mmCIF file of C-alpha atoms in Angstrom:
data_model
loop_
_atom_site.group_PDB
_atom_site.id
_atom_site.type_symbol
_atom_site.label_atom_id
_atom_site.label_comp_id
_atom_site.label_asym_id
_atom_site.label_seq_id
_atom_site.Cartn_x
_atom_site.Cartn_y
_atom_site.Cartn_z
ATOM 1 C CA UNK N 1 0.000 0.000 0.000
ATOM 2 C CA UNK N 2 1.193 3.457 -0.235
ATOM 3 C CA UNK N 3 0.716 6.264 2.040
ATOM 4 C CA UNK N 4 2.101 9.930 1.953
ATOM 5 C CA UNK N 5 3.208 12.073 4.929
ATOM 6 C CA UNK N 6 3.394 15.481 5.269
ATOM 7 C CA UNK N 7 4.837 16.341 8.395
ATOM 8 C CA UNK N 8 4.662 20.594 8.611
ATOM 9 C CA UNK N 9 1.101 21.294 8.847
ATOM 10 C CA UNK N 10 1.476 24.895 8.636
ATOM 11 C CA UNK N 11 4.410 27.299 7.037
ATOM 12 C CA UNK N 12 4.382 30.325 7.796
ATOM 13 C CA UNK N 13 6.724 32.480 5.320
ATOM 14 C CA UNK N 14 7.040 36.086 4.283
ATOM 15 C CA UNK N 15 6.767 37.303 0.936
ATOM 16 C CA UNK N 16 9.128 37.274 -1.512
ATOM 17 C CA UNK N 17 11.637 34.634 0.491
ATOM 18 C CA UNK N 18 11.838 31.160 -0.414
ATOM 19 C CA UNK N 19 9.381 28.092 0.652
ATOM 20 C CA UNK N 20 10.072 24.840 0.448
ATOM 21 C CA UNK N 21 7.381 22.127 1.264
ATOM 22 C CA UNK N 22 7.776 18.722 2.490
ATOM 23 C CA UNK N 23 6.401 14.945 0.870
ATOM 24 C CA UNK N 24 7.469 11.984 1.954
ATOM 25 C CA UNK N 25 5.962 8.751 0.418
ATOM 26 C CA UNK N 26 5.872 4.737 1.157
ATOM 27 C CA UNK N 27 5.408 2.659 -1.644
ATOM 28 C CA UNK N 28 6.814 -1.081 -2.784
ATOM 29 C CA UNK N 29 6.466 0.177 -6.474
ATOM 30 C CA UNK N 30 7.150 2.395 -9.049
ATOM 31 C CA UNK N 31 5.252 5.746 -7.914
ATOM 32 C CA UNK N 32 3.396 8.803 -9.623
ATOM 33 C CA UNK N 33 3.772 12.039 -7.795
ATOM 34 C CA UNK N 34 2.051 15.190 -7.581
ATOM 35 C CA UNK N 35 1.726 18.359 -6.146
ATOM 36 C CA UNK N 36 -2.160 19.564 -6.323
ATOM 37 C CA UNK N 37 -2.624 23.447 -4.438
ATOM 38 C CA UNK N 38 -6.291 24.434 -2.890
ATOM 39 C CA UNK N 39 -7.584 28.041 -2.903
ATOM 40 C CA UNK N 40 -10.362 29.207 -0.276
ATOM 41 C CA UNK N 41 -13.291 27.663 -0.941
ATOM 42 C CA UNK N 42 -12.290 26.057 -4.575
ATOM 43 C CA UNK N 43 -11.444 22.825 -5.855
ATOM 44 C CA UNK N 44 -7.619 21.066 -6.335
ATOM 45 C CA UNK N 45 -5.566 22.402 -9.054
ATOM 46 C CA UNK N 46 -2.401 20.748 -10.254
ATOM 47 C CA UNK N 47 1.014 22.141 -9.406
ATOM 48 C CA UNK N 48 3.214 19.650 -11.140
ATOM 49 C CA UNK N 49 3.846 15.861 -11.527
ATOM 50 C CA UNK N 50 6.364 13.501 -11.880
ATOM 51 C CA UNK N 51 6.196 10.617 -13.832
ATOM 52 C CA UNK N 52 9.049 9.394 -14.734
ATOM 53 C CA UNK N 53 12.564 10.995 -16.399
ATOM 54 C CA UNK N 54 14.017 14.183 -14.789
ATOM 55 C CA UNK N 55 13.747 14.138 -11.304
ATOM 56 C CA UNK N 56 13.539 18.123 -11.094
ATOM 57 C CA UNK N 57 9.926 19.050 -12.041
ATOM 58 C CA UNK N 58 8.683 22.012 -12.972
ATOM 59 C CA UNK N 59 5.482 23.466 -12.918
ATOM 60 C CA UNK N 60 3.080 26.288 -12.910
ATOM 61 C CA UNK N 61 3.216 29.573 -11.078
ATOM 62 C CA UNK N 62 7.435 29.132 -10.631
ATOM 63 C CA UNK N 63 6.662 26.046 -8.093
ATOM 64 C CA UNK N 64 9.253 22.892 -8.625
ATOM 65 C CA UNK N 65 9.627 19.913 -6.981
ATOM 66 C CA UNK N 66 12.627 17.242 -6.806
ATOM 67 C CA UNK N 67 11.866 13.360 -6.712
ATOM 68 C CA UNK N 68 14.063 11.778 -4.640
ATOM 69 C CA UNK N 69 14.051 7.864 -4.902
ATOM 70 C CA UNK N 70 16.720 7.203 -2.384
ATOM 71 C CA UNK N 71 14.805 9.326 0.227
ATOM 72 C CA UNK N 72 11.327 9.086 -0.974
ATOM 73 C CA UNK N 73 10.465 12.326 -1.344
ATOM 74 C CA UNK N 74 9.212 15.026 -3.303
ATOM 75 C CA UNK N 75 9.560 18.508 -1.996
ATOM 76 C CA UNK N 76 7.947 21.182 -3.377
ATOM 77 C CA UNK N 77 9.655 24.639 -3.638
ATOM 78 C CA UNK N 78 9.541 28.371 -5.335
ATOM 79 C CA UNK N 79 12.612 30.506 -4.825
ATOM 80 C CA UNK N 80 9.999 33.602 -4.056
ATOM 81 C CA UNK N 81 6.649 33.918 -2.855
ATOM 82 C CA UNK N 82 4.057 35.988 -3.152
ATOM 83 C CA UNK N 83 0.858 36.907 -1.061
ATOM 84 C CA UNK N 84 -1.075 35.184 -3.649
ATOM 85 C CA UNK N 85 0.095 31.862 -3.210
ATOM 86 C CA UNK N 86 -1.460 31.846 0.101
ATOM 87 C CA UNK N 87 -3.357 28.662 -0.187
ATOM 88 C CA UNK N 88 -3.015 24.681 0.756
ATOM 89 C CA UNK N 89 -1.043 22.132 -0.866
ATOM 90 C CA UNK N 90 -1.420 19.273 -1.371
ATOM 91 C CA UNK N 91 1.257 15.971 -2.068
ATOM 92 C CA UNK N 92 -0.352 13.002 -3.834
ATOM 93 C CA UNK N 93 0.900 9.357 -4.635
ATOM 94 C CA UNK N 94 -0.691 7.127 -7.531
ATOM 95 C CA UNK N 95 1.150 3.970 -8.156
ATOM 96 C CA UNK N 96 0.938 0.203 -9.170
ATOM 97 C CA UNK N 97 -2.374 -1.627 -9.532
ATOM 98 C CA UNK N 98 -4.078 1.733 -8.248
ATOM 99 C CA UNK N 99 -2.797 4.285 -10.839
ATOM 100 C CA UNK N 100 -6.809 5.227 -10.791
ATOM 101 C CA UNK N 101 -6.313 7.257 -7.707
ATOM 102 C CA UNK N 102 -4.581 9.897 -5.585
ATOM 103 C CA UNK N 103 -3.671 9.071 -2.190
ATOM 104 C CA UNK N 104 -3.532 12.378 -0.450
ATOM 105 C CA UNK N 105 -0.999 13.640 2.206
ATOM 106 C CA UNK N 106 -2.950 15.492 4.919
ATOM 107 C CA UNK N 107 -1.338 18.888 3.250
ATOM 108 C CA UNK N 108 0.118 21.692 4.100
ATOM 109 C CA UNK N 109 -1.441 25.776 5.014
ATOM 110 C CA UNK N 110 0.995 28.212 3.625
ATOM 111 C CA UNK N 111 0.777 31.599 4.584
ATOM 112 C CA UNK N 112 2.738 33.977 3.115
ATOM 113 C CA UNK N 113 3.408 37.399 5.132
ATOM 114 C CA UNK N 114 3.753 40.894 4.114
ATOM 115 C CA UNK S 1 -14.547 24.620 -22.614
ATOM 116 C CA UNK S 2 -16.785 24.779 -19.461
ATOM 117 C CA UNK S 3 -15.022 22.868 -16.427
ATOM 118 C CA UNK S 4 -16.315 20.370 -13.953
ATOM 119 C CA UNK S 5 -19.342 21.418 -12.001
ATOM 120 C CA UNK S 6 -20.939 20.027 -8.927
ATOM 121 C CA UNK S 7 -24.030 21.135 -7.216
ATOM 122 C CA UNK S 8 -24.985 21.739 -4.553
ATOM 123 C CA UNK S 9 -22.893 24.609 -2.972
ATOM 124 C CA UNK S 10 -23.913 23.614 0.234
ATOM 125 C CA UNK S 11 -26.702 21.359 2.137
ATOM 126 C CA UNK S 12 -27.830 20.890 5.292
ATOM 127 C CA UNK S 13 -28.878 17.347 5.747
ATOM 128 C CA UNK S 14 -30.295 15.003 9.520
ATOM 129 C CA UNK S 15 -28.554 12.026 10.408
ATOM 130 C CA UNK S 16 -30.061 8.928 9.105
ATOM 131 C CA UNK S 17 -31.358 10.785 5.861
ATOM 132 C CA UNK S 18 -29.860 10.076 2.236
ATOM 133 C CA UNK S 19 -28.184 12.565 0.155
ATOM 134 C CA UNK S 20 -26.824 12.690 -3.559
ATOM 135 C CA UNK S 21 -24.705 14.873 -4.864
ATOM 136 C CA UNK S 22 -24.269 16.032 -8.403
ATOM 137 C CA UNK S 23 -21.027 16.368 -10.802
ATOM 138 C CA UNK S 24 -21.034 17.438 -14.549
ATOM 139 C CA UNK S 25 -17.679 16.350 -16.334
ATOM 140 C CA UNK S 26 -15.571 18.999 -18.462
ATOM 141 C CA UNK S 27 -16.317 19.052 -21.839
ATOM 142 C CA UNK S 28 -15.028 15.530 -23.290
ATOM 143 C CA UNK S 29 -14.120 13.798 -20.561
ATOM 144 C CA UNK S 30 -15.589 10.014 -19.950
ATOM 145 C CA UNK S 31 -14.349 9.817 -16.177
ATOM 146 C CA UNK S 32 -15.034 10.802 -12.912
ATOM 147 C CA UNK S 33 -13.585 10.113 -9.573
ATOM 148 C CA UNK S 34 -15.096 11.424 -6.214
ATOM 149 C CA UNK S 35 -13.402 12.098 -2.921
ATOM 150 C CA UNK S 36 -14.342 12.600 0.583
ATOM 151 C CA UNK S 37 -12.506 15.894 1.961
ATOM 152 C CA UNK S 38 -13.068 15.789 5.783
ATOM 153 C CA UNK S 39 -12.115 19.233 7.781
ATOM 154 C CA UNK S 40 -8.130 19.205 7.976
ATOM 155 C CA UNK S 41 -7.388 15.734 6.021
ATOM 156 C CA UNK S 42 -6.376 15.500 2.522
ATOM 157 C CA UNK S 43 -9.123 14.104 0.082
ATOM 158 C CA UNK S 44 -9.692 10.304 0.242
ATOM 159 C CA UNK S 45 -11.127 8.352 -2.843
ATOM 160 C CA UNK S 46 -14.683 7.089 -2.838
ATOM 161 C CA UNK S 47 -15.002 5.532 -6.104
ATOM 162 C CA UNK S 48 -14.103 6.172 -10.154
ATOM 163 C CA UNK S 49 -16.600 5.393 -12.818
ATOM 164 C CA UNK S 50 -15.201 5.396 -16.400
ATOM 165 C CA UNK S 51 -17.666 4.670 -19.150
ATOM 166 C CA UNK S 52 -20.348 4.679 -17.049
ATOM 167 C CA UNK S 53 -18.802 1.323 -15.001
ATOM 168 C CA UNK S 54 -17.460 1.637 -11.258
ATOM 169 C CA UNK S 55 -13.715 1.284 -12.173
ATOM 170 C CA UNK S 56 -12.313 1.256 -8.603
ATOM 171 C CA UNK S 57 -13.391 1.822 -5.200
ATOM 172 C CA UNK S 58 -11.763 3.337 -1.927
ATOM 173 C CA UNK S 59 -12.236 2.068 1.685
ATOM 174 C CA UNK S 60 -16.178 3.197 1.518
ATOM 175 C CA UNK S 61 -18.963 1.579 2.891
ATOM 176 C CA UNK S 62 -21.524 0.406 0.564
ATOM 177 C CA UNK S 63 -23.958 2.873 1.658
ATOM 178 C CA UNK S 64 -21.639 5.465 -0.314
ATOM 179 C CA UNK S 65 -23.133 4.562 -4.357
ATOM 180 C CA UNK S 66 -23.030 6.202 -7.295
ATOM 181 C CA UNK S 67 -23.530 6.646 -11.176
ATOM 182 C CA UNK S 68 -22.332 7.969 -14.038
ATOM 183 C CA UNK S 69 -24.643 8.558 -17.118
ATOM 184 C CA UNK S 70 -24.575 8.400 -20.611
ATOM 185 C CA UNK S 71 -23.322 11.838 -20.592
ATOM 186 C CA UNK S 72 -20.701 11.236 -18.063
ATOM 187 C CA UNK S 73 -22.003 13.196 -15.532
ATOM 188 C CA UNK S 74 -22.322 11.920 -12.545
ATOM 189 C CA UNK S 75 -23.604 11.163 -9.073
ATOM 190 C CA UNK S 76 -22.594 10.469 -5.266
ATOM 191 C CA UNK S 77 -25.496 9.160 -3.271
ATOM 192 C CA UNK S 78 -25.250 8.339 0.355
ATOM 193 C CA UNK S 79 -27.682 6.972 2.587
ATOM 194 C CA UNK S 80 -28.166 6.212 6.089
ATOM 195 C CA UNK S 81 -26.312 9.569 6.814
ATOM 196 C CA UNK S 82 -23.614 9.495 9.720
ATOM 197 C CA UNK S 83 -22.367 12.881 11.373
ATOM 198 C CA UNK S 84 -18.833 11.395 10.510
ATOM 199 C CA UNK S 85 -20.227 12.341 6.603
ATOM 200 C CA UNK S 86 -20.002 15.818 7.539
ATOM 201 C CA UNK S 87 -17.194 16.720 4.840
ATOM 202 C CA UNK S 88 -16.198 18.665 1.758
ATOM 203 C CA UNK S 89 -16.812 16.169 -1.529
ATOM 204 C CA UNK S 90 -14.979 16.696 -4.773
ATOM 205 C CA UNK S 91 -15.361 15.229 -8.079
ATOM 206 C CA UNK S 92 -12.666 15.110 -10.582
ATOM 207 C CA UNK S 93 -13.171 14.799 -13.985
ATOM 208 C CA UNK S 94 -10.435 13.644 -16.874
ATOM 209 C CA UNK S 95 -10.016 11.871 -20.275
ATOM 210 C CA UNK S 96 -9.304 8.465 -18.886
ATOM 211 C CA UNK S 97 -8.969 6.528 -15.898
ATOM 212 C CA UNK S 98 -5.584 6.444 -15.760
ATOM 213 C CA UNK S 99 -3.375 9.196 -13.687
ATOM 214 C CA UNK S 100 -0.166 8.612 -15.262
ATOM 215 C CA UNK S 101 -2.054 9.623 -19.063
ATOM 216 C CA UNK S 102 -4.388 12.040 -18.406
ATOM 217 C CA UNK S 103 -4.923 15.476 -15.759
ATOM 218 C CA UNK S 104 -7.832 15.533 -13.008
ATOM 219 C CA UNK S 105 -9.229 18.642 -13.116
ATOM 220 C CA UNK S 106 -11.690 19.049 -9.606
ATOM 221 C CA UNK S 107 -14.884 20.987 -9.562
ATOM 222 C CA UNK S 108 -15.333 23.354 -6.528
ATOM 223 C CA UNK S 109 -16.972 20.697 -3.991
ATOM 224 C CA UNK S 110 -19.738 20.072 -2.355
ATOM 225 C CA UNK S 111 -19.956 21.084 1.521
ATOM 226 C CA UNK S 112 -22.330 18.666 3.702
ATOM 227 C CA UNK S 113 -23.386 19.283 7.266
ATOM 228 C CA UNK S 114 -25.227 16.124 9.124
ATOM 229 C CA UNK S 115 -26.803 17.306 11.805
#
């Protein structure tokens, strides 16, 4: 089975420094991952995804994210915030027999600070 | 292209009643895939229906059923409401089944309160 863990549940930040966002992930297979953000009251958008290839992804809004096989992860991170990025993110897992689903971390607020 | 829409907004529903919730697919797209977004957790899948079949299902009881119709919309019914339902559910719509070809794109959600 796989399973994803975010461990900061908040991250607090002010704007224009750097974030960086932590995934962790447990799987016995080969893994998708993505990085989905949340607006106030809307639905999931996607970030980015990896699939397979590069392990530096790059996606919208200057957001990036590293897979890192030896350490299971898949940090997401922008070199400069702004106030609009204010939202909550989301990692996600999709892998072997169950490529027909996300498994969710529990995510993670970021606030970014004037 | 209009995107995925679910309605309602909002409800308001007793414990014990049934519910159903309502998704209409983006333009083109011939799957949908619901999750349960409880206050604070990440989304957890329900079930997928592709081609109007149930394609895969998530640690739901069976009182959580739904459809998808010829159109590919779709819908989420759930009876025997528990307060434990209270959550935010989203429905994702995309070209296949398949996360590794295709995008999920979410609609806005559906909040429901048991009371």
């Amino acid at each position: 089975a796989q399973s994803v863990t975010q461990l900061d549940s908040q991250v607090p930040v002010f704007e224009e420094a750097p974030v960086e966002l932590r995934c962790n992930y447990s799987s016995s297979v080969s893994v998708y991952l993505f990085w989905y953000v949340q607006y106030p009251n809307q639905g999931l958008q996607l970030l980015l995804k990896y699939l397979s290839g590069s392990t530096l992804v790059k996606g919208i809004n200057g957001f990036e994210a590293e897979f890192n096989k030896s350490q299971t992860s898949f940090h997401l991170r922008k070199p400069s915030v702004h106030i609009s990025d204010t939202a909550e993110y989301f990692c996600a897992v999709s892998a072997g027999s169950g490529t027909y689903k996300y498994i969710f971390g529990t995510g993670t607020r970021l606030k970014v600070l004037a | 292209e209009t995107g995925v829409t679910q309605s309602p907004t909002h409800l308001i529903k007793t414990r014990g009643q049934q519910v159903t919730l309502r998704c209409s697919s983006q333009s083109g797209h011939n799957t949908v895939s619901w999750y349960q977004q409880a206050l604070g957790q990440g989304p957890q899948f329900i079930f997928q229906y592709y081609r109007e079949e149930e394609n895969g299902r998530g640690n739901f009881p069976p009182r959580f059923s739904g459809l998808q119709f010829p159109n590919y919309s779709s819908e989420l019914n759930v009876n025997a409401l528990e307060l434990d339902d209270s959550a935010l559910y989203l429905c994702a719509s995309s070209l296949g089944p398949s996360t590794q070809n295709t995008e999920a794109f979410f609609g806005q959600g559906t909040r429901l309160t048991v009371v």
